[in-house]
Short mmCIF file of C-alpha atoms in Angstrom, two decimals:
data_model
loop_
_atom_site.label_atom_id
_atom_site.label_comp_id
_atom_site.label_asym_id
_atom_site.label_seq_id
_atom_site.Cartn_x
_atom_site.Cartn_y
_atom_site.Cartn_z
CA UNK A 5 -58.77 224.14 -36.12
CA UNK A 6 -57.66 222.06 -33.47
CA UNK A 7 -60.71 221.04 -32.04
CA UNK A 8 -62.25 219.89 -35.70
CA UNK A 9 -59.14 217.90 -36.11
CA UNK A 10 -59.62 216.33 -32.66
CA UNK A 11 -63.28 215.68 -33.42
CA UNK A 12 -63.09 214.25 -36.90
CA UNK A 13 -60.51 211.90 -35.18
CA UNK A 14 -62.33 210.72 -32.08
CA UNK A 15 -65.56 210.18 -34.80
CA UNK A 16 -63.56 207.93 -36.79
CA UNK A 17 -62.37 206.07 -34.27
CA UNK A 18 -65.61 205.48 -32.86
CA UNK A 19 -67.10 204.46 -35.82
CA UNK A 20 -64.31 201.82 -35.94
CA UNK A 21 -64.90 200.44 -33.28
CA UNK A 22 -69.01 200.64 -33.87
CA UNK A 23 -68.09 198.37 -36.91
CA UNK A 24 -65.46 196.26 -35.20
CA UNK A 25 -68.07 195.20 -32.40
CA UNK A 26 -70.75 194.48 -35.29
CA UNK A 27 -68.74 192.68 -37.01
CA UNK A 28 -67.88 190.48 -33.88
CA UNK A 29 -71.34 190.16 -33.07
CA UNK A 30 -72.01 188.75 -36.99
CA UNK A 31 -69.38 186.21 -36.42
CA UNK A 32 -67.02 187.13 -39.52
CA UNK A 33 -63.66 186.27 -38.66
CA UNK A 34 -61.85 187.48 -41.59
CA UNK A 35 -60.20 184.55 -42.29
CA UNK A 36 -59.05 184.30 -45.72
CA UNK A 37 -60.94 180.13 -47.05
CA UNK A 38 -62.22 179.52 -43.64
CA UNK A 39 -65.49 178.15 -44.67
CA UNK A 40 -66.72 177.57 -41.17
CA UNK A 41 -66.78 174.36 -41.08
CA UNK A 42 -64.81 173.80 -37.82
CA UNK A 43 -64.08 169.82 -36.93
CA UNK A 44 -61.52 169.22 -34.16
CA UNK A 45 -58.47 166.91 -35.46
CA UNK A 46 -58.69 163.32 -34.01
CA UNK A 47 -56.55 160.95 -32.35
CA UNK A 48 -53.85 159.67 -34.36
CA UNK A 49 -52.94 156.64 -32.22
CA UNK A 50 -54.95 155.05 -28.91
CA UNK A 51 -54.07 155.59 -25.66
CA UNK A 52 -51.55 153.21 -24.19
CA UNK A 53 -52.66 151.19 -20.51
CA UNK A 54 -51.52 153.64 -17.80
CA UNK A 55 -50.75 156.25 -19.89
CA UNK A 56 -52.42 159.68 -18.87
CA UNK A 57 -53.50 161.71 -21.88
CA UNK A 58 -56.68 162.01 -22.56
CA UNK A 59 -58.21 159.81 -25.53
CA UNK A 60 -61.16 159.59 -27.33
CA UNK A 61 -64.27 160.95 -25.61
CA UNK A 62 -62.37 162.22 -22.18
CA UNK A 63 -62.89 165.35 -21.01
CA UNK A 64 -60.30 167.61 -21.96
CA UNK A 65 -60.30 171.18 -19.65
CA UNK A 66 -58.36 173.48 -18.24
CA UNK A 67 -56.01 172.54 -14.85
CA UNK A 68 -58.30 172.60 -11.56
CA UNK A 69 -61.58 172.30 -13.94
CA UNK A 70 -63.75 169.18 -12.56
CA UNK A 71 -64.50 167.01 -14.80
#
């Protein structure tokens, strides 16, 4: 009895992951009203002289990435 228990669970499982990975693959997020339209916020104000932040069009990276 054991070992059905312990295979019905381990076949369950992998089938959950199985679908998991397919459904990463497809690109569903499972966001509830994400439509996919995906548009990165813009500046609210313009960079001042001297200050450091990246503005509009600058490459923004990750620390020690060349730009």
């Amino acid at each position: 009895m054991r070992r059905i228990t312990i295979w019905i669970t381990a076949t369950f499982a992998v089938a959950a992951l199985l679908l998991a990975f397919q459904l990463n693959l497809s690109g569903t997020t499972g966001k509830s009203g994400d439509d996919g339209n995906h548009t990165e916020p813009g500046s609210t104000a313009p960079a001042k002289p001297g200050d450091d932040t990246p503005g509009d069009g600058e490459h923004v990276g990750k620390p020690g990435e060349n730009k």
